[in-house]
Each structure stands twice: as structure tokens, then as C-alpha cells.
mmCIF file of C-alpha atoms in Angstrom:
data_model
loop_
_atom_site.group_PDB
_atom_site.id
_atom_site.type_symbol
_atom_site.label_atom_id
_atom_site.label_comp_id
_atom_site.label_asym_id
_atom_site.label_seq_id
_atom_site.Cartn_x
_atom_site.Cartn_y
_atom_site.Cartn_z
ATOM 1 C CA GLU A 1487 -0.039 -0.014 0.133
ATOM 2 C CA ASP A 1488 1.215 3.458 -0.890
ATOM 3 C CA PHE A 1489 -0.032 4.814 2.611
ATOM 4 C CA ILE A 1490 2.901 3.176 4.417
ATOM 5 C CA PHE A 1491 5.281 5.180 1.989
ATOM 6 C CA ARG A 1492 3.355 8.522 2.163
ATOM 7 C CA HIS A 1493 3.486 8.340 6.017
ATOM 8 C CA ILE A 1494 7.085 7.129 6.438
ATOM 9 C CA ILE A 1495 7.903 10.248 4.031
ATOM 10 C CA VAL A 1496 6.105 12.373 6.274
ATOM 11 C CA ILE A 1497 7.228 10.850 9.344
ATOM 12 C CA ILE A 1498 10.762 11.096 8.404
ATOM 13 C CA SER A 1499 10.757 14.946 7.188
ATOM 14 C CA VAL A 1500 8.821 16.044 10.479
ATOM 15 C CA PHE A 1501 11.547 14.352 12.447
ATOM 16 C CA CYS A 1502 14.185 16.106 10.469
ATOM 17 C CA TYR A 1503 12.905 19.337 10.779
ATOM 18 C CA LEU A 1504 12.223 18.856 14.705
ATOM 19 C CA SER A 1505 15.449 17.437 15.268
ATOM 20 C CA TYR A 1506 17.156 20.211 13.626
ATOM 21 C CA HIS A 1507 15.609 22.948 15.519
ATOM 22 C CA ASN A 1508 15.596 20.923 19.018
ATOM 23 C CA ILE A 1509 16.866 17.087 18.956
ATOM 24 C CA GLY A 1510 14.858 16.213 22.396
ATOM 25 C CA LEU A 1511 11.506 17.254 20.167
ATOM 26 C CA GLY A 1512 12.674 15.399 17.372
ATOM 27 C CA ILE A 1513 13.361 12.465 19.596
ATOM 28 C CA LEU A 1514 10.001 12.628 21.508
ATOM 29 C CA TYR A 1515 8.115 12.995 18.120
ATOM 30 C CA ILE A 1516 9.959 9.748 16.724
ATOM 31 C CA ILE A 1517 9.102 8.072 20.071
ATOM 32 C CA CYS A 1518 5.575 9.032 19.647
ATOM 33 C CA MET A 1519 5.533 7.553 16.214
ATOM 34 C CA VAL A 1520 6.681 4.396 17.050
ATOM 35 C CA GLY A 1521 3.742 3.804 19.605
ATOM 36 C CA ILE A 1522 1.464 5.094 16.582
ATOM 37 C CA VAL A 1523 2.968 2.109 14.474
ATOM 38 C CA GLY A 1524 2.728 -0.174 17.285
ATOM 39 C CA ILE A 1525 -0.803 0.747 17.331
ATOM 40 C CA CYS A 1526 -1.057 -0.072 13.591
ATOM 41 C CA PHE A 1527 0.216 -3.309 14.068
ATOM 42 C CA ALA A 1528 -1.844 -4.371 16.917
ATOM 43 C CA PHE A 1529 -4.674 -2.907 14.976
ATOM 44 C CA THR A 1530 -3.908 -5.360 11.887
ATOM 45 C CA LYS A 1531 -3.413 -8.499 14.075
ATOM 46 C CA THR A 1532 -6.348 -7.877 16.246
ATOM 47 C CA CYS A 1533 -9.052 -7.236 13.714
ATOM 48 C CA THR A 1534 -7.860 -9.101 10.727
ATOM 49 C CA LYS A 1535 -9.363 -12.378 11.995
ATOM 50 C CA TYR A 1536 -12.538 -10.969 12.281
ATOM 51 C CA VAL A 1537 -12.585 -9.665 8.500
ATOM 52 C CA LYS A 1538 -11.871 -13.508 7.613
ATOM 53 C CA ILE A 1539 -14.496 -14.543 10.053
ATOM 54 C CA SER A 1540 -17.148 -12.240 8.336
ATOM 55 C CA GLU A 1541 -16.157 -12.999 4.981
ATOM 56 C CA LYS A 1542 -16.298 -16.666 5.293
ATOM 57 C CA ILE A 1543 -19.840 -16.545 6.989
ATOM 58 C CA TYR A 1544 -20.767 -14.109 4.118
ATOM 59 C CA ASP A 1545 -19.740 -16.439 1.267
ATOM 60 C CA MET A 1546 -21.059 -19.531 3.269
ATOM 61 C CA THR A 1547 -24.434 -17.612 3.416
ATOM 62 C CA HIS A 1548 -24.187 -16.605 -0.165
ATOM 63 C CA GLU A 1549 -23.907 -20.308 -1.371
ATOM 64 C CA GLU A 1550 -26.895 -21.159 0.461
ATOM 65 C CA ILE A 1551 -28.822 -18.380 -0.654
ATOM 66 C CA GLU A 1552 -28.110 -19.637 -4.331
ATOM 67 C CA ASP A 1553 -28.675 -23.288 -3.242
ATOM 68 C CA THR A 1554 -31.973 -22.060 -2.093
ATOM 69 C CA LEU A 1555 -33.162 -20.078 -5.129
ATOM 70 C CA SER A 1556 -31.880 -23.046 -7.538
ATOM 71 C CA ASN A 1557 -34.379 -25.298 -5.469
ATOM 72 C CA LEU A 1558 -37.160 -22.924 -5.399
ATOM 73 C CA LEU A 1559 -39.641 -25.018 -7.209
ATOM 74 C CA SER A 1560 -39.009 -28.038 -4.596
ATOM 75 C CA ILE A 1561 -39.300 -25.729 -1.862
ATOM 76 C CA TYR A 1562 -42.405 -24.996 -2.789
ATOM 77 C CA THR A 1563 -43.875 -28.322 -3.842
ATOM 78 C CA SER A 1564 -42.601 -29.666 -0.734
ATOM 79 C CA GLN A 1565 -43.849 -27.013 1.519
ATOM 80 C CA LYS A 1566 -40.996 -25.928 3.316
ATOM 81 C CA THR A 1567 -41.165 -22.362 2.850
ATOM 82 C CA THR A 1568 -41.148 -21.974 6.377
ATOM 83 C CA TYR A 1569 -38.467 -23.898 7.106
ATOM 84 C CA GLU A 1570 -36.117 -22.190 4.381
ATOM 85 C CA LYS A 1571 -37.024 -18.742 5.759
ATOM 86 C CA GLY A 1572 -36.308 -19.796 9.269
ATOM 87 C CA ARG A 1573 -32.886 -21.247 8.160
ATOM 88 C CA LEU A 1574 -32.178 -17.947 5.829
ATOM 89 C CA ASN A 1575 -32.707 -15.719 8.905
ATOM 90 C CA LYS A 1576 -30.413 -17.914 10.945
ATOM 91 C CA LEU A 1577 -27.917 -17.528 8.309
ATOM 92 C CA ASN A 1578 -28.473 -13.705 8.002
ATOM 93 C CA THR A 1579 -28.183 -13.572 11.958
ATOM 94 C CA LYS A 1580 -24.606 -14.900 11.570
ATOM 95 C CA VAL A 1581 -23.648 -12.501 9.173
ATOM 96 C CA TYR A 1582 -24.751 -9.817 11.084
ATOM 97 C CA GLN A 1583 -23.385 -10.789 14.259
ATOM 98 C CA ALA A 1584 -19.862 -11.617 12.199
ATOM 99 C CA GLU A 1585 -19.997 -7.919 10.847
ATOM 100 C CA GLN A 1586 -20.943 -6.651 14.300
ATOM 101 C CA LYS A 1587 -17.968 -8.096 15.943
ATOM 102 C CA ASN A 1588 -15.860 -6.754 13.129
ATOM 103 C CA MET A 1589 -17.055 -3.312 13.542
ATOM 104 C CA PHE A 1590 -16.483 -3.579 17.368
ATOM 105 C CA CYS A 1591 -12.918 -4.063 16.781
ATOM 106 C CA ASN A 1592 -12.769 -1.333 14.438
ATOM 107 C CA ASN A 1593 -14.364 1.269 16.876
ATOM 108 C CA LYS A 1594 -12.299 0.085 19.841
ATOM 109 C CA PHE A 1595 -9.175 0.831 17.904
ATOM 110 C CA ARG A 1596 -10.661 4.095 16.630
ATOM 111 C CA VAL A 1597 -11.110 5.116 20.144
ATOM 112 C CA ILE A 1598 -7.472 3.946 20.762
ATOM 113 C CA TYR A 1599 -6.226 5.970 18.111
ATOM 114 C CA SER A 1600 -8.087 9.021 18.935
ATOM 115 C CA ILE A 1601 -6.658 8.768 22.559
ATOM 116 C CA ALA A 1602 -3.120 8.296 21.191
ATOM 117 C CA PHE A 1603 -3.481 11.327 18.648
ATOM 118 C CA VAL A 1604 -4.703 13.624 21.172
ATOM 119 C CA LEU A 1605 -2.024 12.520 23.429
ATOM 120 C CA VAL A 1606 0.853 12.944 20.697
ATOM 121 C CA PHE A 1607 -0.368 16.513 19.970
ATOM 122 C CA SER A 1608 -0.400 17.248 23.314
ATOM 123 C CA ILE A 1609 2.677 15.928 24.422
ATOM 124 C CA LEU A 1610 4.501 17.681 21.375
ATOM 125 C CA ASN A 1611 3.016 20.911 22.131
ATOM 126 C CA ILE A 1612 3.521 20.817 25.961
ATOM 127 C CA TYR A 1613 7.217 20.248 25.178
ATOM 128 C CA SER A 1614 7.378 22.753 22.716
ATOM 129 C CA PHE A 1615 6.121 25.309 24.994
ATOM 130 C CA TYR A 1616 8.625 23.993 27.570
ATOM 131 C CA ILE A 1617 11.396 24.552 25.433
ATOM 132 C CA PHE A 1618 10.385 27.832 24.210
ATOM 133 C CA TYR A 1619 10.016 28.931 27.940
ATOM 134 C CA LYS A 1620 13.255 27.870 28.555
ATOM 135 C CA LYS A 1621 14.645 29.566 25.480
ATOM 136 C CA LYS A 1622 16.089 26.886 23.488
ATOM 137 C CA ILE A 1623 13.672 27.750 20.681
ATOM 138 C CA THR A 1624 12.459 30.865 19.399
ATOM 139 C CA LEU A 1625 8.968 32.122 18.912
ATOM 140 C CA ASP A 1626 8.907 31.704 15.107
ATOM 141 C CA ILE A 1627 10.069 28.110 15.425
ATOM 142 C CA LEU A 1628 7.243 27.442 18.345
ATOM 143 C CA VAL A 1629 4.669 28.533 15.911
ATOM 144 C CA ALA A 1630 6.145 26.294 12.978
ATOM 145 C CA VAL A 1631 5.874 23.388 15.388
ATOM 146 C CA ILE A 1632 2.616 24.047 16.599
ATOM 147 C CA ILE A 1633 1.429 24.223 12.861
ATOM 148 C CA ILE A 1634 3.291 21.283 12.239
ATOM 149 C CA ASN A 1635 1.774 19.477 14.969
ATOM 150 C CA TYR A 1636 -1.894 20.657 13.981
ATOM 151 C CA THR A 1637 -1.065 19.362 10.446
ATOM 152 C CA ILE A 1638 -0.063 15.899 11.734
ATOM 153 C CA LEU A 1639 -2.912 15.596 14.092
ATOM 154 C CA THR A 1640 -5.304 16.464 10.831
ATOM 155 C CA SER A 1641 -3.633 13.304 8.947
ATOM 156 C CA PHE A 1642 -3.332 11.443 11.821
ATOM 157 C CA MET A 1643 -7.109 9.806 11.376
ATOM 158 C CA SER A 1644 -6.216 9.213 7.689
ATOM 159 C CA ILE A 1645 -3.760 6.285 9.273
ATOM 160 C CA TYR A 1646 -6.563 4.826 11.089
ATOM 161 C CA TYR A 1647 -8.928 4.910 8.034
ATOM 162 C CA GLU A 1648 -6.005 3.614 5.659
ATOM 163 C CA THR A 1649 -4.784 0.929 8.493
ATOM 164 C CA ARG A 1650 -8.623 -0.233 8.614
ATOM 165 C CA ARG A 1651 -8.787 -0.511 4.650
ATOM 166 C CA PHE A 1652 -5.504 -2.440 4.694
ATOM 167 C CA ILE A 1653 -6.949 -4.843 7.150
ATOM 168 C CA ASP A 1654 -10.333 -5.401 5.171
ATOM 169 C CA ILE A 1655 -8.288 -5.999 1.645
ATOM 170 C CA ARG A 1656 -5.826 -8.055 3.510
ATOM 171 C CA GLY A 1657 -8.377 -10.277 5.412
ATOM 172 C CA ARG A 1658 -10.927 -10.487 2.375
ATOM 173 C CA MET A 1659 -7.875 -11.579 0.205
ATOM 174 C CA ASP A 1660 -6.845 -14.488 2.197
ATOM 175 C CA VAL A 1661 -10.456 -15.940 2.218
ATOM 176 C CA ILE A 1662 -10.316 -15.839 -1.459
#
């Protein structure tokens, strides 16, 4: 996926800029980014299994529906419509429950990402104000760092969505 390359370029660029102006700020930034990468790996490892389960149940249900439609005439003649409706409703419930578990996993990590992103933003800004207060950076550098922090905060949620998309594609491809 190209999103990995794009984010690596951004991380390296921001790290170089921050380190150029204050090595401590650059190191703090890279530590925060390692934490975000760790969350990405945990998200991928945890939620991929739910995508696979959901896809398998969906495929099984689709096959059952095709069989039911193919045998529709015999179902009507043998008067098993009630039985078939009940069977298909049970299959539908399984699909719904599998998707529900998948969405729960995604939402759990969305909350984790959101908290992590706010913490990273806060930590970097607080440290920036601290080193400004200690006269280790100038006001123009402080403003630039805050703008960079705000910019990376807006791109952080794309990391969640792109990782989620990667998990979805990877999980479904593994089943095919």
C-alpha cells in the first residue's frame, strides 16, 4: 500500500525538521510515532481475524441463498417455505453478528487511535512550549512546530482509515 510510504516520508520529514531545531523534540516525536506504528500493528493483528470470519460466513450464506433459489420449485412443492425462511434468517443472523464483531473491533481501535493522537498532539505541544520557555527555541520556531503538530493531527485519522482499509482488503484476500 502506498499509504505506508506516504506516512514514512511525512514522519521522516517532520523528524528531521524537529530534530534540526531541537533534538529532544525530534526524539520525542519519533517515540510517539513508534507508539502509533505499534497501534497500527496491534490493530492489524487483532481485527484481521474478524474480517476473515465475516467473509467466510458471508460466502457460506451466499452459497446457501444460491442453493435455495436454485431449489425454489422443490421448496414450494414440498411445502418447506417456512423451514427455508427460518434457515435463511439464522444465516442472516450469523452474518450480522460477524459484521458486528468486526465493527466493534474497528471502533475499539478508533477510540485507541483518537486517544493516542490527542496525547501525541498534547505532548509535542507541551514540550514545545517548555523548550520555548527555557529559550531553547525561538517564537517563530514554536509557531512552526505548533502548525506542524496541527497538520500531523489532521493527517493522523487517515492513518486509522487507511489501516482499516488495508485490514479489510488483506482479510478478504486471504479468504479468496
